[in-house]
Coordinates of C-alpha atoms in Angstrom, one line a residue:
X1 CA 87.6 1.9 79.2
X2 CA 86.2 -1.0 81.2
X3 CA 86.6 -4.3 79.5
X4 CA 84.7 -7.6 80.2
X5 CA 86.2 -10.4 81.0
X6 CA 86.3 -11.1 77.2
X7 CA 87.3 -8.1 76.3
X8 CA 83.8 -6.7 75.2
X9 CA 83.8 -3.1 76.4
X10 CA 81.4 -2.4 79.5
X11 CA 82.2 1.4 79.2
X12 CA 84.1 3.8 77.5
X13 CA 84.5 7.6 76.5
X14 CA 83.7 9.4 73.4
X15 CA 85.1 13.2 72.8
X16 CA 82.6 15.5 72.4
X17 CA 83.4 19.4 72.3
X18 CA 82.1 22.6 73.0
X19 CA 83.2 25.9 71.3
X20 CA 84.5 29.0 72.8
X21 CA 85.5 32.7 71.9
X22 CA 88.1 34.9 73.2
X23 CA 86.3 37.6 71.7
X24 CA 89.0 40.3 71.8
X25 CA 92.0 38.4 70.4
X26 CA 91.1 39.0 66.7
X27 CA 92.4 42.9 65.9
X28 CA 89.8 45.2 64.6
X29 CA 90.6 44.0 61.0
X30 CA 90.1 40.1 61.0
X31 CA 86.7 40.9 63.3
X32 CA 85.4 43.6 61.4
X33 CA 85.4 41.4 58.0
X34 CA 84.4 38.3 59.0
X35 CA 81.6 39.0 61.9
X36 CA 78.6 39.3 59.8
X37 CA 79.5 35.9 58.0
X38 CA 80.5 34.0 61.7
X39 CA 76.8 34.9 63.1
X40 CA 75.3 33.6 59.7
X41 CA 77.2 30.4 59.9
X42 CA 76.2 29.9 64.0
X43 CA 72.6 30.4 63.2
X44 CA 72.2 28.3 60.5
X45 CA 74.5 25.1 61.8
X46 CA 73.1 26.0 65.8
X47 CA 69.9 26.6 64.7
X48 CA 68.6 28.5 68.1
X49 CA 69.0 32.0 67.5
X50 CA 69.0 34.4 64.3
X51 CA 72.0 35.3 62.8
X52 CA 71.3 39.3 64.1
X53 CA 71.5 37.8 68.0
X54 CA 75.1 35.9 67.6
X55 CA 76.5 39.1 65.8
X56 CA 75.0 41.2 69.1
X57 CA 76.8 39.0 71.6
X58 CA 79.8 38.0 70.6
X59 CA 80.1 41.9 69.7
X60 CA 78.6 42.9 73.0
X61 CA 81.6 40.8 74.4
X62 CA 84.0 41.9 72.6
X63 CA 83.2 45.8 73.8
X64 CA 83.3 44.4 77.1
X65 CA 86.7 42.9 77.0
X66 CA 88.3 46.1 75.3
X67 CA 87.2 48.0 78.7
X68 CA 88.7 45.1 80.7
X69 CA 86.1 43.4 81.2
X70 CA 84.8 39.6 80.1
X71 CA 85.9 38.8 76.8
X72 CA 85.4 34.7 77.0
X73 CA 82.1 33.6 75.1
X74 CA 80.9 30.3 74.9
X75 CA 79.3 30.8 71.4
X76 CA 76.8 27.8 72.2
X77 CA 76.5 24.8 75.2
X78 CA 75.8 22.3 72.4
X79 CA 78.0 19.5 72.5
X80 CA 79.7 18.5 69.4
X81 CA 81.3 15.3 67.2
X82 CA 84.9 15.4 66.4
X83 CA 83.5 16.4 62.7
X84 CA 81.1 19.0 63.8
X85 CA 83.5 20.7 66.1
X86 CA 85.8 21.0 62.8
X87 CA 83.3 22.5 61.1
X88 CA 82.9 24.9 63.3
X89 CA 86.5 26.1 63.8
X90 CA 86.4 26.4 59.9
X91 CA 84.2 29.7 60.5
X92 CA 84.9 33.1 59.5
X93 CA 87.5 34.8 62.4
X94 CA 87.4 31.3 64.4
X95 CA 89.8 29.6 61.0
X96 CA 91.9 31.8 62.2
X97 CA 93.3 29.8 65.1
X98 CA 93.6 30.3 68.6
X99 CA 96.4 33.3 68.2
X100 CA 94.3 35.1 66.0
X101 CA 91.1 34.5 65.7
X102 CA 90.3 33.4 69.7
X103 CA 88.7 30.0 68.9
X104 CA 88.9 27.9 72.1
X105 CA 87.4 24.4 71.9
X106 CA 86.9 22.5 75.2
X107 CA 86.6 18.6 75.1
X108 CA 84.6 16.8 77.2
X109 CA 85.0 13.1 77.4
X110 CA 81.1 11.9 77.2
X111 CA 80.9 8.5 78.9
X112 CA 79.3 5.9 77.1
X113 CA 77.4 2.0 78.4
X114 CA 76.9 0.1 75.1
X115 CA 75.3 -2.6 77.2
X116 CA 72.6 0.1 79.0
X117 CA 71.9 -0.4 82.5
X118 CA 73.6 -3.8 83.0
X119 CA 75.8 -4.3 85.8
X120 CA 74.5 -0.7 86.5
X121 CA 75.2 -1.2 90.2
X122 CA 78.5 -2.5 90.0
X123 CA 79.7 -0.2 87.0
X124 CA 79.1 2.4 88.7
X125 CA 78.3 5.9 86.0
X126 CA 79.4 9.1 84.9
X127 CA 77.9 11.1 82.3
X128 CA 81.5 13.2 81.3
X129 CA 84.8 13.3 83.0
X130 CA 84.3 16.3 85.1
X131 CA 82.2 14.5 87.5
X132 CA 83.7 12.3 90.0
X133 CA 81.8 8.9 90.6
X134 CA 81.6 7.3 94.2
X135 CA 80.2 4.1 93.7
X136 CA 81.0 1.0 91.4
X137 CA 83.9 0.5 89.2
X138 CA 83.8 3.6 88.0
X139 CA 83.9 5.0 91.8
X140 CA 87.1 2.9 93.3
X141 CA 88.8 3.0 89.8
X142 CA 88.6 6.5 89.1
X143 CA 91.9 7.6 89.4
X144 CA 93.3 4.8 87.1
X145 CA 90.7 5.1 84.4
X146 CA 91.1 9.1 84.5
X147 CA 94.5 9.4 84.0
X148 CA 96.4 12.8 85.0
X149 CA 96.2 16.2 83.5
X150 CA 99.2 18.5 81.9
X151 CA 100.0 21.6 82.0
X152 CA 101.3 23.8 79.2
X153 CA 102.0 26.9 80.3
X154 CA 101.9 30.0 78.1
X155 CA 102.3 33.8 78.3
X156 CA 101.3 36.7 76.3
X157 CA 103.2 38.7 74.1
X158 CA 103.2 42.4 73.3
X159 CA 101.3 41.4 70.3
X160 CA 98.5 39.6 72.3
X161 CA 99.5 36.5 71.2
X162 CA 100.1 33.6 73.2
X163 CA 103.3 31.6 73.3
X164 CA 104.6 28.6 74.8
X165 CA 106.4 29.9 78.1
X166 CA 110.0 28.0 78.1
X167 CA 111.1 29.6 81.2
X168 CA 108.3 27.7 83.5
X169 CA 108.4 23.6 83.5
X170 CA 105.6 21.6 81.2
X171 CA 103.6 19.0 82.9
X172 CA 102.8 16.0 80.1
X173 CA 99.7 14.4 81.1
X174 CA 99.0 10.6 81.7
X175 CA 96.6 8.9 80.2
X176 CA 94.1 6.9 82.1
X177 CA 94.6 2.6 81.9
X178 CA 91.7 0.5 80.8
X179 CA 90.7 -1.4 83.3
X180 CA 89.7 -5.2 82.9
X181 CA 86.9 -6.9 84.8
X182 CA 85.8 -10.5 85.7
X183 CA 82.5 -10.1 84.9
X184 CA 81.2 -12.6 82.0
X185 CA 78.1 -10.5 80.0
X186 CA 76.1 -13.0 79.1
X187 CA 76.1 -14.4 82.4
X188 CA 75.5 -11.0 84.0
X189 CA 72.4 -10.7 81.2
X190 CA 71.0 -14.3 82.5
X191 CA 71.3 -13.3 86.0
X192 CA 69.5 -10.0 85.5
X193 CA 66.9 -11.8 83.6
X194 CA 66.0 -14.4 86.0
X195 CA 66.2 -12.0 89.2
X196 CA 63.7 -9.7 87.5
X197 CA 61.6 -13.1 86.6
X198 CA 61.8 -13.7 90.3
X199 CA 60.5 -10.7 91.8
X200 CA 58.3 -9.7 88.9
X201 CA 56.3 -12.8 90.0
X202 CA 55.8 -12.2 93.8
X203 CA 54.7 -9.6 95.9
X204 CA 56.3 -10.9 99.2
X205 CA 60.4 -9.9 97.6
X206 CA 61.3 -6.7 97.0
X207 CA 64.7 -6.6 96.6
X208 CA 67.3 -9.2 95.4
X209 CA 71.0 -9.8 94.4
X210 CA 72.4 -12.7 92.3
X211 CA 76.1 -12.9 92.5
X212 CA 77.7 -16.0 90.4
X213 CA 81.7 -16.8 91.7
X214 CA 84.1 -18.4 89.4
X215 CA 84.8 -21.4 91.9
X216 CA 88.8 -21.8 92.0
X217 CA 90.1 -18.3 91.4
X218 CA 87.2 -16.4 93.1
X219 CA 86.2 -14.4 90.1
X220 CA 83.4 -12.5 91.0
X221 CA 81.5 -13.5 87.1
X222 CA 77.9 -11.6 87.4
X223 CA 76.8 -9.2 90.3
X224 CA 73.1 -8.3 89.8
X225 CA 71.0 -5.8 92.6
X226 CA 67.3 -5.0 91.9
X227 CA 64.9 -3.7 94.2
X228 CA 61.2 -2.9 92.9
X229 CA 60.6 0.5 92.1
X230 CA 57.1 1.3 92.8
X231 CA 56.2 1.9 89.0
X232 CA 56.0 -1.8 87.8
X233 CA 59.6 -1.6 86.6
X234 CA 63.0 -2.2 88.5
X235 CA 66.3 -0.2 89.5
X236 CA 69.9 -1.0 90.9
X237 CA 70.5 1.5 93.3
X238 CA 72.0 -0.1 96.3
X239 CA 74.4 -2.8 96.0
X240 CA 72.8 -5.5 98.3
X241 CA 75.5 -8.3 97.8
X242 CA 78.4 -6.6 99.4
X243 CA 76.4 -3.2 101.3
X244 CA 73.6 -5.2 103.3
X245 CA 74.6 -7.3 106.5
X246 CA 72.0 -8.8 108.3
X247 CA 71.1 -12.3 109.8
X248 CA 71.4 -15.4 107.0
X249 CA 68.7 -17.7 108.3
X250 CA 69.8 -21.2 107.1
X251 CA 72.0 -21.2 104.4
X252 CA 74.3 -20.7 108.2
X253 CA 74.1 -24.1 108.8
X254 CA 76.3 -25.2 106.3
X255 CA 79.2 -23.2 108.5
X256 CA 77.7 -25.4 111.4
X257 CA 77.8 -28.6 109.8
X258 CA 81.4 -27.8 108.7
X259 CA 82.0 -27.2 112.5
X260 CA 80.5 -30.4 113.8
X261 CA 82.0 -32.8 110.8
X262 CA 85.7 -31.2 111.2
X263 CA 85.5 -31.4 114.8
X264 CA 84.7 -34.9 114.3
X265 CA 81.4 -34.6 116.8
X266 CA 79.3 -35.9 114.4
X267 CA 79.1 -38.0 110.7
X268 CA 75.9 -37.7 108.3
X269 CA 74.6 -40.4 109.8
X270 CA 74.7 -39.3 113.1
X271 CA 70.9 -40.2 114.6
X272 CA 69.5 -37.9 117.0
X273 CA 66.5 -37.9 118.6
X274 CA 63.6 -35.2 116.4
X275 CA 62.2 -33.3 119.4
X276 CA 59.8 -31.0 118.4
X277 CA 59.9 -28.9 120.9
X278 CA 62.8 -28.1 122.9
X279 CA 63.1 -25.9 126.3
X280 CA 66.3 -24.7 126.5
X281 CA 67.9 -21.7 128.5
X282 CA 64.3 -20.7 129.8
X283 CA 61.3 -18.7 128.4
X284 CA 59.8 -19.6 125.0
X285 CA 60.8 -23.3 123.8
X286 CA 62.2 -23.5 120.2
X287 CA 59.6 -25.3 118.0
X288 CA 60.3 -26.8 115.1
X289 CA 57.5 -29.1 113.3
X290 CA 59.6 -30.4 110.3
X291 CA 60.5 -32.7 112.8
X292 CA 56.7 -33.7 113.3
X293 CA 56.8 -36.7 111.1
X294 CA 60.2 -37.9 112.7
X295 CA 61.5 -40.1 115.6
X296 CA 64.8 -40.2 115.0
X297 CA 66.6 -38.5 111.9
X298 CA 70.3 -38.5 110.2
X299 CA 72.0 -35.2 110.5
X300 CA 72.5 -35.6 107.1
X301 CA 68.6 -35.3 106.4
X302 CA 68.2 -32.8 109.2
X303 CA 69.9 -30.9 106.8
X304 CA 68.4 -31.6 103.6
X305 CA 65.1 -30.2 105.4
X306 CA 66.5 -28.0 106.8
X307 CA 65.4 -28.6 110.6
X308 CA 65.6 -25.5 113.2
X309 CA 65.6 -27.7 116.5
X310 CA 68.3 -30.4 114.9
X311 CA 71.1 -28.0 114.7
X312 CA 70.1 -25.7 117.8
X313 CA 70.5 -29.0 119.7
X314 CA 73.7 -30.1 118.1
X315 CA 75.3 -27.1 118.5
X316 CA 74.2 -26.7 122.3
X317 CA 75.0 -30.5 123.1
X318 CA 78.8 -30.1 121.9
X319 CA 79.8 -26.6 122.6
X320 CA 77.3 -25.2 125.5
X321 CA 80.5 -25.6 128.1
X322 CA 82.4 -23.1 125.7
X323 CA 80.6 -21.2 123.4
X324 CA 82.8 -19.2 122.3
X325 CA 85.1 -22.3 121.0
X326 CA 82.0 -22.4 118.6
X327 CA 82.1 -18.8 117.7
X328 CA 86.2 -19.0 117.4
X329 CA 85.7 -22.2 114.9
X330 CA 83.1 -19.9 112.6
X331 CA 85.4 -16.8 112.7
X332 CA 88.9 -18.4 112.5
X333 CA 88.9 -21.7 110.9
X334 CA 85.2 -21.6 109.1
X335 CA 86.4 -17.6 107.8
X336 CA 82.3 -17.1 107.8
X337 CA 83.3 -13.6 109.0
X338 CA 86.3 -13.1 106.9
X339 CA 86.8 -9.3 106.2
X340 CA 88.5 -9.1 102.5
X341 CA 89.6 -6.4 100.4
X342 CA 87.3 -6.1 97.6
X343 CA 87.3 -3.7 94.8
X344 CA 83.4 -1.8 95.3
X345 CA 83.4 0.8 98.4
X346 CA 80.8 -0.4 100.9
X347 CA 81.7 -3.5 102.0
X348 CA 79.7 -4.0 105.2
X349 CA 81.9 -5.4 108.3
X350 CA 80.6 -8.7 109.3
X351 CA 79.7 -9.4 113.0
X352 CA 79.2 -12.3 115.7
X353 CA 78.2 -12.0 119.1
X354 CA 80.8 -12.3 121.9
X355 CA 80.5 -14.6 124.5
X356 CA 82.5 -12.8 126.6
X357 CA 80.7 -9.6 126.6
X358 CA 77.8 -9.8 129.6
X359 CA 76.4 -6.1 129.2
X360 CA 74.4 -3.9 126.8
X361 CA 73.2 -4.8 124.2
X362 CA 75.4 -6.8 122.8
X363 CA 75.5 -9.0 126.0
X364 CA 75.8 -12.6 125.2
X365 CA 72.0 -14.8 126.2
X366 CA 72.3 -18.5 126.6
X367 CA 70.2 -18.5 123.7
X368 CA 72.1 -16.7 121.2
X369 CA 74.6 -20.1 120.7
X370 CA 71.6 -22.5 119.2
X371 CA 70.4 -19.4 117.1
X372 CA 73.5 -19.1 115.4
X373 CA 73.8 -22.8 115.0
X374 CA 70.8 -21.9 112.4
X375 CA 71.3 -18.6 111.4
X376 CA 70.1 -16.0 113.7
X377 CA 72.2 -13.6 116.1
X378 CA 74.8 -12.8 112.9
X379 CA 75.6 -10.3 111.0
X380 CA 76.6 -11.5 107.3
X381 CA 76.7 -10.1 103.7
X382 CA 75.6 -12.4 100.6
X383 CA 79.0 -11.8 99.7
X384 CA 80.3 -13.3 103.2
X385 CA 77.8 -16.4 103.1
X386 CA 79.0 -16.9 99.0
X387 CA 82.7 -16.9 99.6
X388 CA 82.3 -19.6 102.5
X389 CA 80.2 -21.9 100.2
X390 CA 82.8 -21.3 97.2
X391 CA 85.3 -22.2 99.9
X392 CA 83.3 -25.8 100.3
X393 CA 83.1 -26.1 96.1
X394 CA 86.6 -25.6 95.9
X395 CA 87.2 -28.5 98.7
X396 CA 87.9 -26.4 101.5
X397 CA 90.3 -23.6 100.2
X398 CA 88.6 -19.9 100.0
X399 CA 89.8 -17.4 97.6
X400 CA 89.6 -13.8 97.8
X401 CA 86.4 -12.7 95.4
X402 CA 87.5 -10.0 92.8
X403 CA 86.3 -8.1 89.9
X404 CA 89.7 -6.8 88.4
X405 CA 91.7 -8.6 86.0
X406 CA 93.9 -6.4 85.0
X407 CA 95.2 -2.8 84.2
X408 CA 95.6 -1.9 80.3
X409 CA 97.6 0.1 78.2
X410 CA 96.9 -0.1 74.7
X411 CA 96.1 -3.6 74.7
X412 CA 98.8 -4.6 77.0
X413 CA 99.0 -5.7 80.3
X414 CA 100.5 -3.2 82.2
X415 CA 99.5 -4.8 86.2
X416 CA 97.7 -8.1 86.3
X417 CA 95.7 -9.5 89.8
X418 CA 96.3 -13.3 90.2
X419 CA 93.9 -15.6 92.3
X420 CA 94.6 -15.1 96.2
X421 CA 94.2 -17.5 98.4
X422 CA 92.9 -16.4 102.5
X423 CA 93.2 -19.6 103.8
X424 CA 91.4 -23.2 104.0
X425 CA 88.0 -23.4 106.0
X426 CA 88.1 -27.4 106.2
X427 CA 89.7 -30.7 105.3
X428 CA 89.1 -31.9 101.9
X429 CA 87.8 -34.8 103.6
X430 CA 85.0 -32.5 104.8
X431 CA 84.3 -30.2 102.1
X432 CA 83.2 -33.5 100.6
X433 CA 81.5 -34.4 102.8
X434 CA 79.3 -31.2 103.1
X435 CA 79.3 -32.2 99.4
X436 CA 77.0 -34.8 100.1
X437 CA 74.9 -32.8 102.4
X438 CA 74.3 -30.3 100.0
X439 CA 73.4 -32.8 97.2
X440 CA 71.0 -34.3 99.2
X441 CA 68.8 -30.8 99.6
X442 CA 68.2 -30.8 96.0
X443 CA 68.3 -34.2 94.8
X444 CA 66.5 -36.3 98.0
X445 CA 62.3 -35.7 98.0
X446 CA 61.7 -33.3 100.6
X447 CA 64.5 -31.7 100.4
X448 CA 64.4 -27.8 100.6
X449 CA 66.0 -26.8 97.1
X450 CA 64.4 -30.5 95.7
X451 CA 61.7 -28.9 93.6
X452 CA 63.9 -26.3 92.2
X453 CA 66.4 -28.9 90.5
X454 CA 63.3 -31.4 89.8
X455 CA 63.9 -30.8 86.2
X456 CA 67.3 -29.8 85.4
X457 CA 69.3 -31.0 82.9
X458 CA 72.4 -30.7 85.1
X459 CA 73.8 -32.5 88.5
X460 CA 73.6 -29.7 91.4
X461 CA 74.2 -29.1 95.0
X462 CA 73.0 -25.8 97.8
X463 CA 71.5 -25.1 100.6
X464 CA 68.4 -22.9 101.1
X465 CA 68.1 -20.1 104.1
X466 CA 65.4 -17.6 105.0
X467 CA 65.2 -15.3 108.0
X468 CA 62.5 -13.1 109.2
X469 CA 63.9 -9.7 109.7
X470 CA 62.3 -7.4 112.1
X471 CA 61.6 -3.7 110.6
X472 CA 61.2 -0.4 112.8
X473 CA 59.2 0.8 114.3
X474 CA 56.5 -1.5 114.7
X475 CA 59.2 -4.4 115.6
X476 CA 56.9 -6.7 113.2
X477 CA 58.6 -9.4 110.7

């Protein structure tokens, strides 16, 4: 099974069978007195064909197995309860057991959500346990939940029964462990809720992901992904927190201002002249007309508006000697890039430009350093741009995000996963101060996320981002 983080039960398996015939192992006796009653009993508990039909093919079978042939008959495809599939065996020839009367029942573990399609994405599903999943919980913790299979193996006698063989080895089989996850339900229910409220209200989004991290151990509490499906409804298909990279837009300048404040280049109340527009590195300036209204203006409300030209500029004014001191900070020490083991398959690798490399594609431009001061020129997951500002919350340590607890047997903890730390991205002295920075966007007037926390009945702090994202062919945003 898959257990919440309380124990509730995200997934689990109930037996269902199927029942088959070997329709030569009864001798001529046993078969020839009870087949007329067997087909009576199929028709009337199956229901699809007449009594006449059963008798014809499991007797059709049976001639056929006599001559060598098949003798293995599924006597219906219908899967059954543990009750029904007793019932069942209890027929004429088939109460006769396996040795006698050729009754082979096949389970088939039926996989059950009680919760539907929440968490669909990071669940993963299965239907029954012959197919293997690839995606989700179910995909990456396959081989743990499944277990192993035995092997009794068996011989046949002179009498056409079957015995145990003694003389070749028995292989027991292993049960599966149930496997424990972070994720809170209710939280996971909220989340989906207000993500479908979201896009069900514009026609600009069409995909989202919500992903809520437990802030000192990195537990990975909610993972929502919907995308719009053309019918007026929604489905969680693609797992957008961890699967899509792409350029952050602002919520970047957070890893900036971390930069800047540990390098000690700058304080919140740094003042720096609001230029407008600003010709750097040739061609097109960089405009930015938040800064309209300004003379002068604090870093620290630069950033609570969330001005373009203010980081481009601080970011080229301190590192445009050495760029790639900047880009080693934000890899290194900031861990924005930070590959982690996580427990989904398809984790996109995270990327920044080189300054180092001068051909292709990939060559570095004298532009590329202010546009990933705000955002641009990177190559991110939500996931990556979360576990940095989780890093900040926790004043400056970041944790590894996870979704497994544990491994279960029976109620017991048979392997537990503890909090893991991958290393400090600040001071504490900063973290705090980023604090500030981030209050400020939703508490000052003006300030990006200020309308969105207007109202609430509780203290907050964040930092808004968007990005226009170029789509083939057409190359328009």
């Amino acid at each position: 099974s898959i257990l919440a983080d309380d124990g509730r039960y995200h997934a689990f398996s109930i037996p269902e069978y199927r029942i088959g015939m070997d329709c030569v192992q009864a001798d001529s006796a046993v078969f020839a007195r009870g087949i007329d009653s067997l087909a009576i009993y199929l028709a009337n508990f199956y229901g699809d064909k007449k009594a006449a039909q059963y008798k014809k093919d499991i007797t059709e079978r049976r001639k056929e197995g006599l001559k060598g042939g098949r003798r293995y008959l599924f006597l219906n495809r219908k899967l059954l309860t543990y009750q029904e599939m007793k019932q069942v065996s209890s027929f004429p020839i088939l109460c006769e057991g396996r040795a006698r009367g050729g009754v082979d029942v096949v389970k088939v573990d039926h996989r059950t959500y009680p919760y539907g399609r929440l968490g669909f994405r990071t669940l993963g599903y299965i239907k029954d346990q012959s197919e293997i999943p690839t995606i989700g919980i179910e995909g990456s913790c396959d081989s743990i939940l499944r277990g192993t299979d035995g092997m009794q193996p068996m011989r046949l006698t002179e009498g056409r029964n079957w015995i145990v063989d003694t003389d070749r080895e028995t292989i027991q089989p292993v049960d599966g462990l149930d496997v424990q996850l972070t994720l809170d339900i209710d939280l996971q229910d909220v989340a989906q809720n207000a993500l479908m409220d979201i896009l069900s209200k514009t026609n600009e989004v069409h995909a989202g992901t919500v992903v809520v991290m437990d802030v000192p151990t990195g537990e990975v509490k909610a993972m929502v992904n919907l995308e719009k499906n053309g019918k007026g409804g929604f489905d969680e298909t693609y797992n957008y927190a961890i699967g899509r990279k792409g350029e952050p837009g602002s919520v970047f300048k957070g890893a900036t201002l971390t930069t800047l404040l540990e390098d000690k280049k700058i304080t919140l109340d740094t003042e720096i002249p609001a230029i407008v527009t600003w010709n750097y590195g040739g061609g097109a300036p960089f405009v930015d007309h938040y800064l309209d209204r300004y003379s002068t203006i604090s870093v620290k409300r630069a950033y609570e508006i969330s001005s373009n030209n203010v980081f481009r500029i601080l970011a080229a004014r301190n590192y445009d000697k050495n760029p790639k001191e900047f880009l080693d900070k934000l890899t290194n020490e900031r861990r924005i890039t930070k590959d982690f083991p996580f427990e989904l398959k398809g984790m996109a690798k995270a990327n920044l430009k080189d300054p180092e490399v001068k051909t292709g594609r990939a060559a570095w431009n004298m532009k590329d350093l202010p546009q990933i001061a705000m955002g641009y020129t990177v190559e991110i997951t939500p996931l990556h741009t979360l576990n940095f500002y989780n890093a900040i919350a926790n004043e400056g340590v970041m944790m590894r995000p996870h979704l497994v607890r544990n491994y279960q047997k029976d109620g017991r903890i048979v392997e537990e996963f503890k909090p893991e730390k991958l290393g400090t991205v600040c001071s504490k002295e900063t973290a705090h101060e980023v604090w500030k920075a981030m209050r400020g966007v939703v508490e000052s007037e003006g300030g990006t996320g200020y309308r969105i926390f207007k109202d609430c009945p509780v203290e907050g702090a964040g930092k808004t981002g968007t990005a226009r994202i170029a789509f083939p062919p057409n190359g328009k945003y």
